[in-house]
Short mmCIF file of C-alpha atoms in Angstrom, two decimals:
data_model
loop_
_atom_site.label_atom_id
_atom_site.label_comp_id
_atom_site.label_asym_id
_atom_site.label_seq_id
_atom_site.Cartn_x
_atom_site.Cartn_y
_atom_site.Cartn_z
CA UNK A 9 22.58 -2.82 -3.28
CA UNK A 10 19.99 -1.02 -4.47
CA UNK A 11 19.50 -2.63 -7.22
CA UNK A 12 19.56 -6.40 -6.59
CA UNK A 13 16.56 -5.10 -3.05
CA UNK A 14 14.53 -3.47 -6.20
CA UNK A 15 15.11 -6.34 -8.07
CA UNK A 16 13.31 -8.32 -5.64
CA UNK A 17 10.38 -6.36 -4.21
CA UNK A 18 9.83 -6.22 -7.50
CA UNK A 19 9.64 -9.49 -9.16
CA UNK A 20 6.80 -10.44 -6.10
CA UNK A 21 4.71 -7.10 -7.69
CA UNK A 22 5.42 -7.72 -11.00
CA UNK A 23 3.70 -11.52 -9.75
CA UNK A 24 0.35 -10.06 -8.47
CA UNK A 25 -0.83 -7.11 -11.45
CA UNK A 26 -0.22 -10.30 -14.09
CA UNK A 27 -2.59 -13.13 -11.76
CA UNK A 28 -4.94 -9.97 -12.34
CA UNK A 29 -5.05 -10.54 -15.77
CA UNK A 30 -4.49 -13.99 -16.54
CA UNK A 31 -7.58 -14.64 -13.60
CA UNK A 32 -10.05 -13.26 -16.21
CA UNK A 33 -11.36 -15.43 -19.28
CA UNK A 34 -13.50 -14.53 -22.34
CA UNK A 35 -16.83 -15.36 -21.70
CA UNK A 36 -18.66 -13.93 -18.11
CA UNK A 37 -15.65 -11.67 -17.79
CA UNK A 38 -18.04 -9.17 -15.44
CA UNK A 39 -18.81 -12.20 -13.06
CA UNK A 40 -15.70 -13.62 -13.36
CA UNK A 41 -13.76 -10.23 -11.83
CA UNK A 42 -16.79 -9.86 -8.93
CA UNK A 43 -15.39 -13.12 -7.72
CA UNK A 44 -11.93 -12.09 -8.58
CA UNK A 45 -12.40 -8.70 -6.68
CA UNK A 46 -14.48 -10.80 -3.78
CA UNK A 47 -11.32 -13.66 -2.97
CA UNK A 48 -9.42 -10.22 -3.54
CA UNK A 49 -11.28 -8.71 -0.41
CA UNK A 50 -11.00 -11.67 1.62
CA UNK A 51 -7.48 -12.46 1.18
CA UNK A 52 -6.71 -8.73 2.21
CA UNK A 53 -8.54 -8.52 5.17
CA UNK A 54 -7.12 -11.49 6.20
CA UNK A 55 -3.03 -10.39 5.45
CA UNK A 56 -3.66 -6.83 5.65
CA UNK A 57 -5.25 -6.78 9.09
CA UNK A 58 -4.10 -10.58 10.35
CA UNK A 59 -0.61 -9.25 9.19
CA UNK A 60 -0.20 -5.80 10.73
CA UNK A 61 -1.38 -6.92 13.92
CA UNK A 62 1.58 -9.81 14.15
CA UNK A 63 4.48 -7.09 12.30
CA UNK A 64 4.13 -4.51 15.17
CA UNK A 65 2.82 -7.23 18.17
CA UNK A 66 6.49 -9.21 17.29
CA UNK A 67 8.01 -5.60 16.65
CA UNK A 68 7.39 -3.80 19.52
CA UNK A 69 7.43 -7.76 21.94
CA UNK A 70 11.23 -7.79 20.75
CA UNK A 71 12.32 -3.98 20.23
CA UNK A 72 10.29 -2.97 24.10
CA UNK A 73 12.43 -6.04 25.97
CA UNK A 74 15.57 -6.63 23.27
CA UNK A 75 16.47 -3.50 22.56
CA UNK A 76 14.61 -1.09 26.16
CA UNK A 77 15.43 -3.70 28.68
CA UNK A 78 18.24 -6.11 27.72
CA UNK A 79 20.55 -3.82 26.03
CA UNK A 80 20.96 -5.06 23.36
CA UNK A 81 20.77 -4.15 19.23
CA UNK A 82 18.78 -3.76 17.26
CA UNK A 83 17.88 -7.28 15.15
CA UNK A 84 20.76 -8.59 17.89
CA UNK A 85 19.96 -12.80 17.06
CA UNK A 86 19.78 -13.42 21.12
CA UNK A 87 17.30 -11.90 21.17
CA UNK A 88 14.29 -14.30 20.64
CA UNK A 89 11.52 -12.40 18.52
CA UNK A 90 14.24 -11.02 16.37
CA UNK A 91 13.31 -13.91 13.63
CA UNK A 92 8.90 -13.01 14.10
CA UNK A 93 10.34 -9.52 13.30
CA UNK A 94 12.21 -9.96 10.40
CA UNK A 95 8.88 -12.50 9.05
CA UNK A 96 6.83 -9.92 10.00
CA UNK A 97 7.77 -7.04 7.66
CA UNK A 98 7.16 -9.65 4.70
CA UNK A 99 4.08 -10.51 6.33
CA UNK A 100 2.19 -7.45 6.76
CA UNK A 101 4.25 -4.99 4.38
CA UNK A 102 4.14 -7.33 1.27
CA UNK A 103 1.60 -9.52 1.05
CA UNK A 104 -0.44 -7.41 2.80
CA UNK A 105 0.18 -4.25 0.79
CA UNK A 106 0.12 -6.76 -2.01
CA UNK A 107 -3.17 -7.92 -1.43
CA UNK A 108 -5.07 -4.95 -0.41
CA UNK A 109 -3.40 -2.89 -3.59
CA UNK A 110 -4.29 -6.47 -5.31
CA UNK A 111 -8.06 -5.66 -4.75
CA UNK A 112 -8.72 -2.11 -5.72
CA UNK A 113 -7.58 -2.60 -9.06
CA UNK A 114 -9.84 -5.21 -9.69
CA UNK A 115 -12.33 -3.27 -8.47
CA UNK A 116 -11.65 -0.17 -10.20
CA UNK A 117 -11.05 -2.54 -13.56
CA UNK A 118 -15.28 -3.41 -12.34
CA UNK A 119 -15.90 0.03 -12.16
CA UNK A 120 -14.88 1.18 -15.57
CA UNK A 121 -16.74 -2.32 -17.13
CA UNK A 122 -20.12 -1.46 -15.62
CA UNK A 123 -20.16 2.39 -16.23
CA UNK A 124 -19.04 1.47 -20.09
CA UNK A 125 -22.08 -2.24 -20.33
CA UNK A 126 -24.95 0.74 -19.08
CA UNK A 127 -23.48 3.13 -21.28
CA UNK A 128 -23.85 0.37 -23.35
CA UNK A 129 -19.88 1.35 -25.58
CA UNK A 130 -18.06 -1.73 -26.69
CA UNK A 131 -14.83 0.01 -27.36
CA UNK A 132 -15.38 1.28 -23.57
CA UNK A 133 -15.54 -2.16 -22.29
CA UNK A 134 -11.88 -3.06 -24.17
CA UNK A 135 -10.61 0.32 -22.75
CA UNK A 136 -9.22 -0.72 -19.09
CA UNK A 137 -8.36 -4.29 -20.03
CA UNK A 138 -5.72 -2.10 -22.43
CA UNK A 139 -4.58 -0.05 -20.11
CA UNK A 140 -4.12 -2.60 -17.22
CA UNK A 141 -2.09 -4.88 -19.39
CA UNK A 142 -0.29 -1.18 -20.75
CA UNK A 143 0.71 -0.73 -17.34
CA UNK A 144 2.79 -3.85 -16.68
CA UNK A 145 4.79 -3.50 -19.88
CA UNK A 146 5.40 0.40 -18.24
CA UNK A 147 6.18 -1.05 -15.03
CA UNK A 148 8.40 -3.25 -16.75
CA UNK A 149 10.39 -0.58 -18.25
CA UNK A 150 11.09 1.46 -15.28
CA UNK A 151 11.83 -1.26 -12.93
CA UNK A 152 14.32 -1.77 -16.06
CA UNK A 153 15.56 1.19 -15.62
CA UNK A 154 16.10 1.33 -11.61
CA UNK A 155 18.40 -1.63 -12.46
CA UNK A 156 20.82 0.11 -15.28
CA UNK A 157 20.95 3.51 -13.61
CA UNK A 158 23.84 4.54 -12.30
CA UNK A 159 22.23 7.59 -9.88
CA UNK A 160 24.35 7.50 -5.98
CA UNK A 161 21.16 8.22 -4.17
CA UNK A 162 18.65 5.60 -3.69
CA UNK A 163 15.55 7.64 -3.31
CA UNK A 164 15.96 9.56 -7.01
CA UNK A 165 16.56 6.11 -8.60
CA UNK A 166 13.23 5.01 -7.07
CA UNK A 167 11.81 8.42 -8.48
CA UNK A 168 13.36 8.18 -11.51
CA UNK A 169 11.65 4.57 -12.54
CA UNK A 170 8.57 6.40 -11.72
CA UNK A 171 8.30 9.28 -13.05
CA UNK A 172 9.71 7.01 -16.88
CA UNK A 173 6.08 4.54 -15.90
CA UNK A 174 4.48 7.00 -15.42
CA UNK A 175 5.44 9.42 -18.46
CA UNK A 176 4.94 6.29 -20.82
CA UNK A 177 1.49 5.05 -19.52
CA UNK A 178 0.83 8.67 -19.99
CA UNK A 179 1.47 8.74 -24.14
CA UNK A 180 0.66 5.01 -24.68
CA UNK A 181 -2.69 5.96 -22.80
CA UNK A 182 -2.96 8.60 -25.65
CA UNK A 183 -2.73 6.32 -28.32
CA UNK A 184 -5.25 3.74 -27.17
CA UNK A 185 -7.62 5.82 -26.75
CA UNK A 186 -7.92 7.07 -30.25
CA UNK A 187 -7.48 3.84 -31.92
CA UNK A 188 -9.95 2.24 -29.63
CA UNK A 189 -12.01 5.96 -30.83
CA UNK A 190 -13.74 5.22 -26.80
CA UNK A 191 -16.42 8.78 -27.22
CA UNK A 192 -19.95 9.08 -26.48
CA UNK A 193 -22.29 11.51 -25.39
CA UNK A 194 -21.88 14.88 -25.27
CA UNK A 195 -17.88 13.65 -24.53
CA UNK A 196 -15.21 14.33 -26.81
CA UNK A 197 -13.26 11.70 -27.88
CA UNK A 198 -10.13 11.84 -25.13
CA UNK A 199 -12.72 12.45 -22.56
CA UNK A 200 -11.16 8.54 -20.74
CA UNK A 201 -7.24 10.28 -21.27
CA UNK A 202 -7.61 13.76 -19.09
CA UNK A 203 -9.38 11.49 -17.01
CA UNK A 204 -6.39 8.67 -17.00
CA UNK A 205 -4.17 11.88 -16.26
CA UNK A 206 -5.30 13.67 -13.34
CA UNK A 207 -5.62 9.30 -11.96
CA UNK A 208 -2.09 9.09 -13.27
CA UNK A 209 -0.73 12.81 -11.61
CA UNK A 210 -2.33 12.27 -8.22
CA UNK A 211 -1.05 9.07 -7.62
CA UNK A 212 2.34 10.81 -7.94
CA UNK A 213 1.95 14.04 -5.52
CA UNK A 214 0.49 11.53 -3.15
CA UNK A 215 3.52 9.87 -3.22
CA UNK A 216 5.64 13.70 -3.48
CA UNK A 217 4.10 14.56 -0.83
CA UNK A 218 4.95 11.82 1.58
CA UNK A 219 7.92 11.81 0.70
CA UNK A 220 8.24 15.09 2.12
CA UNK A 221 6.48 14.43 5.53
CA UNK A 222 8.37 11.07 5.41
CA UNK A 223 12.04 11.78 4.58
CA UNK A 224 15.09 13.09 6.42
CA UNK A 225 16.37 15.43 3.91
CA UNK A 226 12.99 18.02 4.38
CA UNK A 227 11.84 20.12 7.02
CA UNK A 228 9.03 18.49 8.81
CA UNK A 229 12.06 15.31 9.65
CA UNK A 230 14.85 17.83 10.72
CA UNK A 231 11.63 19.57 12.87
CA UNK A 232 10.87 16.85 14.67
CA UNK A 233 13.68 15.06 15.43
CA UNK A 234 14.95 18.76 16.56
CA UNK A 235 11.63 17.86 18.84
CA UNK A 236 12.08 15.36 20.35
CA UNK A 237 15.71 17.43 22.14
CA UNK A 238 12.81 17.67 25.16
CA UNK A 239 12.18 14.14 25.14
CA UNK A 240 9.88 11.40 23.79
CA UNK A 241 6.91 12.60 25.23
CA UNK A 242 6.57 16.56 22.32
CA UNK A 243 8.24 13.93 19.46
CA UNK A 244 4.77 11.95 20.59
CA UNK A 245 2.32 14.55 19.82
CA UNK A 246 4.55 16.89 16.84
CA UNK A 247 5.63 13.82 15.00
CA UNK A 248 1.32 12.99 15.58
CA UNK A 249 -0.15 16.49 14.50
CA UNK A 250 2.43 15.86 11.29
CA UNK A 251 1.21 12.78 10.12
CA UNK A 252 -2.51 14.32 10.28
CA UNK A 253 -1.12 17.73 7.95
CA UNK A 254 0.28 15.67 5.96
CA UNK A 255 -2.77 13.85 4.46
CA UNK A 256 -4.71 17.51 3.71
CA UNK A 257 -2.50 17.41 -0.25
CA UNK A 258 -3.68 14.40 -0.95
CA UNK A 259 -7.22 14.33 -0.17
CA UNK A 260 -7.61 17.29 -1.82
CA UNK A 261 -5.85 15.57 -4.51
CA UNK A 262 -7.79 13.31 -5.17
CA UNK A 263 -11.50 15.37 -4.60
CA UNK A 264 -9.35 17.07 -7.78
CA UNK A 265 -9.03 14.25 -9.70
CA UNK A 266 -12.88 13.00 -9.20
CA UNK A 267 -14.01 16.28 -10.42
CA UNK A 268 -11.78 16.47 -13.88
CA UNK A 269 -12.33 12.92 -14.24
CA UNK A 270 -16.54 13.93 -14.51
CA UNK A 271 -16.46 17.16 -16.36
CA UNK A 272 -14.00 15.48 -19.34
CA UNK A 273 -15.42 11.84 -19.04
CA UNK A 274 -19.02 11.77 -16.41
CA UNK A 275 -19.06 8.86 -14.58
CA UNK A 276 -17.10 7.00 -16.78
CA UNK A 277 -13.71 9.25 -16.46
CA UNK A 278 -14.49 9.08 -12.07
CA UNK A 279 -13.21 5.24 -12.48
CA UNK A 280 -10.81 6.31 -15.25
CA UNK A 281 -9.50 8.39 -12.58
CA UNK A 282 -8.60 5.03 -10.67
CA UNK A 283 -7.81 2.74 -12.94
CA UNK A 284 -5.31 5.84 -13.67
CA UNK A 285 -4.00 5.54 -10.63
CA UNK A 286 -3.33 2.43 -10.35
CA UNK A 287 -2.03 1.61 -13.95
CA UNK A 288 1.21 1.56 -11.95
CA UNK A 289 0.36 0.01 -9.95
CA UNK A 290 3.69 -2.76 -11.33
CA UNK A 291 6.97 0.01 -10.06
CA UNK A 292 5.02 1.78 -7.31
CA UNK A 293 4.38 -0.85 -5.41
CA UNK A 294 7.57 -2.71 -6.08
CA UNK A 295 9.14 0.71 -4.73
CA UNK A 296 7.35 0.27 -1.80
CA UNK A 297 8.28 -3.57 -0.86
CA UNK A 298 11.75 -2.49 -1.39
CA UNK A 299 11.72 -1.44 2.69
CA UNK A 300 11.29 -4.62 3.91
CA UNK A 301 13.31 -5.94 1.77
CA UNK A 302 16.68 -3.82 3.39
CA UNK A 303 15.30 -4.01 6.94
CA UNK A 304 15.12 -7.48 6.50
CA UNK A 305 19.02 -7.49 5.11
CA UNK A 306 19.90 -5.01 7.44
CA UNK A 307 18.28 -8.33 10.11
CA UNK A 308 20.56 -11.10 8.88
CA UNK A 309 24.01 -8.25 8.98
CA UNK A 310 22.65 -7.87 12.08
CA UNK A 311 22.12 -11.90 12.53
CA UNK A 312 25.00 -13.27 10.92
CA UNK A 313 28.16 -10.97 12.93
CA UNK A 314 29.06 -9.04 9.01
CA UNK A 315 31.58 -6.32 9.39
CA UNK A 316 30.52 -3.12 11.17
CA UNK A 317 30.11 -0.81 7.25
CA UNK A 318 27.66 -3.68 5.99
CA UNK A 319 25.24 -2.49 8.67
CA UNK A 320 25.83 1.10 7.20
CA UNK A 321 25.38 0.63 3.80
CA UNK A 322 21.92 -1.62 5.08
CA UNK A 323 21.18 0.70 7.75
CA UNK A 324 21.49 3.40 4.46
CA UNK A 325 18.88 1.18 2.13
CA UNK A 326 16.45 0.76 5.70
CA UNK A 327 16.06 5.16 5.88
CA UNK A 328 15.48 5.28 2.13
CA UNK A 329 12.84 1.68 2.97
CA UNK A 330 10.90 3.68 4.85
CA UNK A 331 9.62 6.63 3.64
CA UNK A 332 9.59 4.48 -0.09
CA UNK A 333 6.56 2.60 2.62
CA UNK A 334 4.97 6.10 3.41
CA UNK A 335 4.56 6.51 -0.16
CA UNK A 336 2.82 3.07 -0.46
CA UNK A 337 0.50 3.49 2.23
CA UNK A 338 -0.62 6.52 1.19
CA UNK A 339 -0.36 5.09 -2.22
CA UNK A 340 -3.15 2.71 -1.05
CA UNK A 341 -5.15 5.23 0.49
CA UNK A 342 -5.47 6.68 -2.21
CA UNK A 343 -6.62 3.67 -4.51
CA UNK A 344 -8.87 2.09 -2.24
CA UNK A 345 -10.22 6.30 -1.98
CA UNK A 346 -10.40 6.48 -5.53
CA UNK A 347 -11.52 2.81 -6.36
CA UNK A 348 -14.87 2.98 -4.00
CA UNK A 349 -15.62 6.17 -5.78
CA UNK A 350 -15.71 4.70 -8.93
CA UNK A 351 -17.45 1.43 -7.40
CA UNK A 352 -20.68 4.16 -5.60
CA UNK A 353 -20.90 5.43 -8.94
CA UNK A 354 -20.89 1.88 -11.02
CA UNK A 355 -23.75 0.95 -8.60
CA UNK A 356 -25.90 4.34 -9.18
CA UNK A 357 -25.16 4.24 -13.10
CA UNK A 358 -27.01 0.56 -13.34
CA UNK A 359 -29.75 1.18 -10.44
CA UNK A 360 -30.39 3.65 -13.08
CA UNK A 361 -30.03 1.68 -16.25
CA UNK A 362 -31.71 -1.06 -14.53
CA UNK A 363 -34.54 0.37 -12.70
CA UNK A 364 -37.29 2.99 -14.13
CA UNK A 365 -36.97 5.68 -11.81
CA UNK A 366 -34.40 7.99 -10.86
CA UNK A 367 -31.45 6.65 -8.40
CA UNK A 368 -30.21 8.97 -5.98
CA UNK A 369 -28.03 10.09 -2.59
CA UNK A 370 -29.37 12.83 -1.30
CA UNK A 371 -28.25 14.83 2.17
CA UNK A 372 -31.44 14.86 2.33
CA UNK A 373 -32.39 11.53 2.91
CA UNK A 374 -32.00 10.75 7.14
CA UNK A 375 -31.17 7.15 6.24
CA UNK A 376 -28.48 8.13 4.47
CA UNK A 377 -26.60 10.56 6.99
CA UNK A 378 -27.50 7.58 8.88
CA UNK A 379 -25.23 5.61 7.14
CA UNK A 380 -22.79 7.62 7.35
CA UNK A 381 -22.38 8.71 10.79
CA UNK A 382 -21.94 5.30 11.67
CA UNK A 383 -19.76 4.77 8.45
CA UNK A 384 -17.52 7.72 9.67
CA UNK A 385 -17.64 5.46 12.99
CA UNK A 386 -16.82 2.10 11.46
CA UNK A 387 -12.93 3.07 11.17
CA UNK A 388 -11.77 4.25 14.76
CA UNK A 389 -13.89 0.76 16.39
CA UNK A 390 -11.46 -0.20 13.59
CA UNK A 391 -8.15 0.94 14.62
CA UNK A 392 -9.01 0.44 17.88
CA UNK A 393 -9.78 -3.25 18.16
CA UNK A 394 -6.69 -3.20 15.86
CA UNK A 395 -4.21 -1.60 18.86
CA UNK A 396 -5.42 -3.29 21.66
CA UNK A 397 -4.93 -6.81 19.38
CA UNK A 398 -1.13 -5.65 18.65
CA UNK A 399 -1.46 -4.30 22.19
CA UNK A 400 -2.26 -7.64 23.19
CA UNK A 401 0.30 -9.80 21.01
CA UNK A 402 3.18 -7.69 22.08
CA UNK A 403 3.00 -8.56 26.02
CA UNK A 404 2.58 -12.03 25.24
CA UNK A 405 6.44 -11.63 22.68
CA UNK A 406 7.53 -9.52 26.06
CA UNK A 407 6.93 -12.27 28.26
CA UNK A 408 8.13 -14.87 26.35
CA UNK A 409 11.10 -13.04 25.81
CA UNK A 410 11.98 -12.33 29.05
CA UNK A 411 10.93 -15.87 30.01
CA UNK A 412 13.90 -17.46 28.17
CA UNK A 413 16.51 -14.79 28.92
CA UNK A 414 16.13 -15.92 32.74
CA UNK A 415 15.16 -19.61 31.52
CA UNK A 416 17.67 -21.03 28.81
CA UNK A 417 21.49 -20.20 29.73
CA UNK A 418 24.10 -18.40 28.85
CA UNK A 419 21.66 -16.31 26.25
CA UNK A 420 23.09 -13.41 27.11
CA UNK A 421 26.29 -13.93 26.37
CA UNK A 422 25.99 -15.44 23.50
CA UNK A 423 26.30 -18.86 24.60
CA UNK A 424 22.90 -19.80 24.55
CA UNK A 425 20.64 -21.04 21.68
CA UNK A 426 17.09 -18.55 21.78
CA UNK A 427 13.69 -20.40 20.43
CA UNK A 428 12.65 -18.29 17.91
CA UNK A 429 10.67 -20.48 16.66
CA UNK A 430 7.95 -20.00 19.75
CA UNK A 431 8.36 -16.58 18.84
CA UNK A 432 7.09 -16.58 15.26
CA UNK A 433 3.79 -19.15 16.89
CA UNK A 434 2.79 -16.49 19.74
CA UNK A 435 2.68 -14.38 17.28
CA UNK A 436 0.50 -15.95 14.03
CA UNK A 437 -1.31 -17.44 17.12
CA UNK A 438 -2.33 -14.04 19.42
CA UNK A 439 -3.00 -12.45 15.42
CA UNK A 440 -5.35 -14.74 13.90
CA UNK A 441 -7.50 -14.63 17.47
CA UNK A 442 -7.01 -11.17 17.28
CA UNK A 443 -8.77 -10.03 14.02
CA UNK A 444 -11.92 -12.19 14.49
CA UNK A 445 -13.38 -9.31 16.22
CA UNK A 446 -12.11 -6.73 13.92
#
């Protein structure tokens, strides 16, 4: 079962990565990449924002009425919102995350190209494309290993594919850099290589931290589960505390990788660290897509009234899928931070190469301080609008499910047919309407 789920998720992932490289013509590469990045960013906004509202609105609406009020099992076919809930897993957690990571992937390539162009070292402009192509091959090998592995623990199987891809990427990048002779200024030939290593290691560490804080095998989740004995209020407080604490190590790791990249290869090394983290995106995104596929498999098993042992298998896979989803979210946030640092670095280097003066970003500049304060506020405003949108969609779905339970004869007894299309339509319309303001 584990192999089937991962095969489906890996197909989606490798499709995304191939699109990135296929979208680059030989002429006007930088201009085409900028347009590609803008398109990926635009789609990422719609897929991530709209998909998130759709997913969580339908999920909350289905569970609040079905499990809490009606007392029926999760994914029960009598619940009209079940189909919307299962569709939402794909919309938000596969399409949304894929578009988000595609954006970061393209932006990291743009950053390396822009800095390489300002340095005027032709081999440095070739390097990101060689690494991106080799990264896809490493991901294919990692996915193949997962398919052939006979380990009993699904999480260990998925981790093995990631580690193999990362190791191959490290070895391959060494020979690629040696072949291209990517040296410039006072930095050594292997400077970009160490920056790539820093990026790859940071991605793996972020994934492991996500596993530690979200897997039922480890102390944080066990302590959180134990706190649930005192009621939901304590569990919510402890859960928020645990989530906040989990950000410590990833932020420190990203900061360290940035400094390492700069030390070994200057501004170009910062961009290469971002590309290094995203170089094995194929296998990491495939691992994350595992979660929604497992969740949908469990939903189909429940709706089809398959034997209880089938549901037990899908529940175990779904538990692993929740952990892989946490890995994917951490990876997406980390890669976005890296890509942003790379773009800021590329912007500064490009401006300095075009302008006669030296362009600097100083904390003594009031305009910079004002921008930082406003920028720090924007995520909270964005999150508030997003949460409000989810609440509105959930309210509409709850009202519709209640109406169908009340008006459709025999629905609760399993004799009537639920109008699932109506719930999907409500969630889709609500997502589109509530994403306009954010």
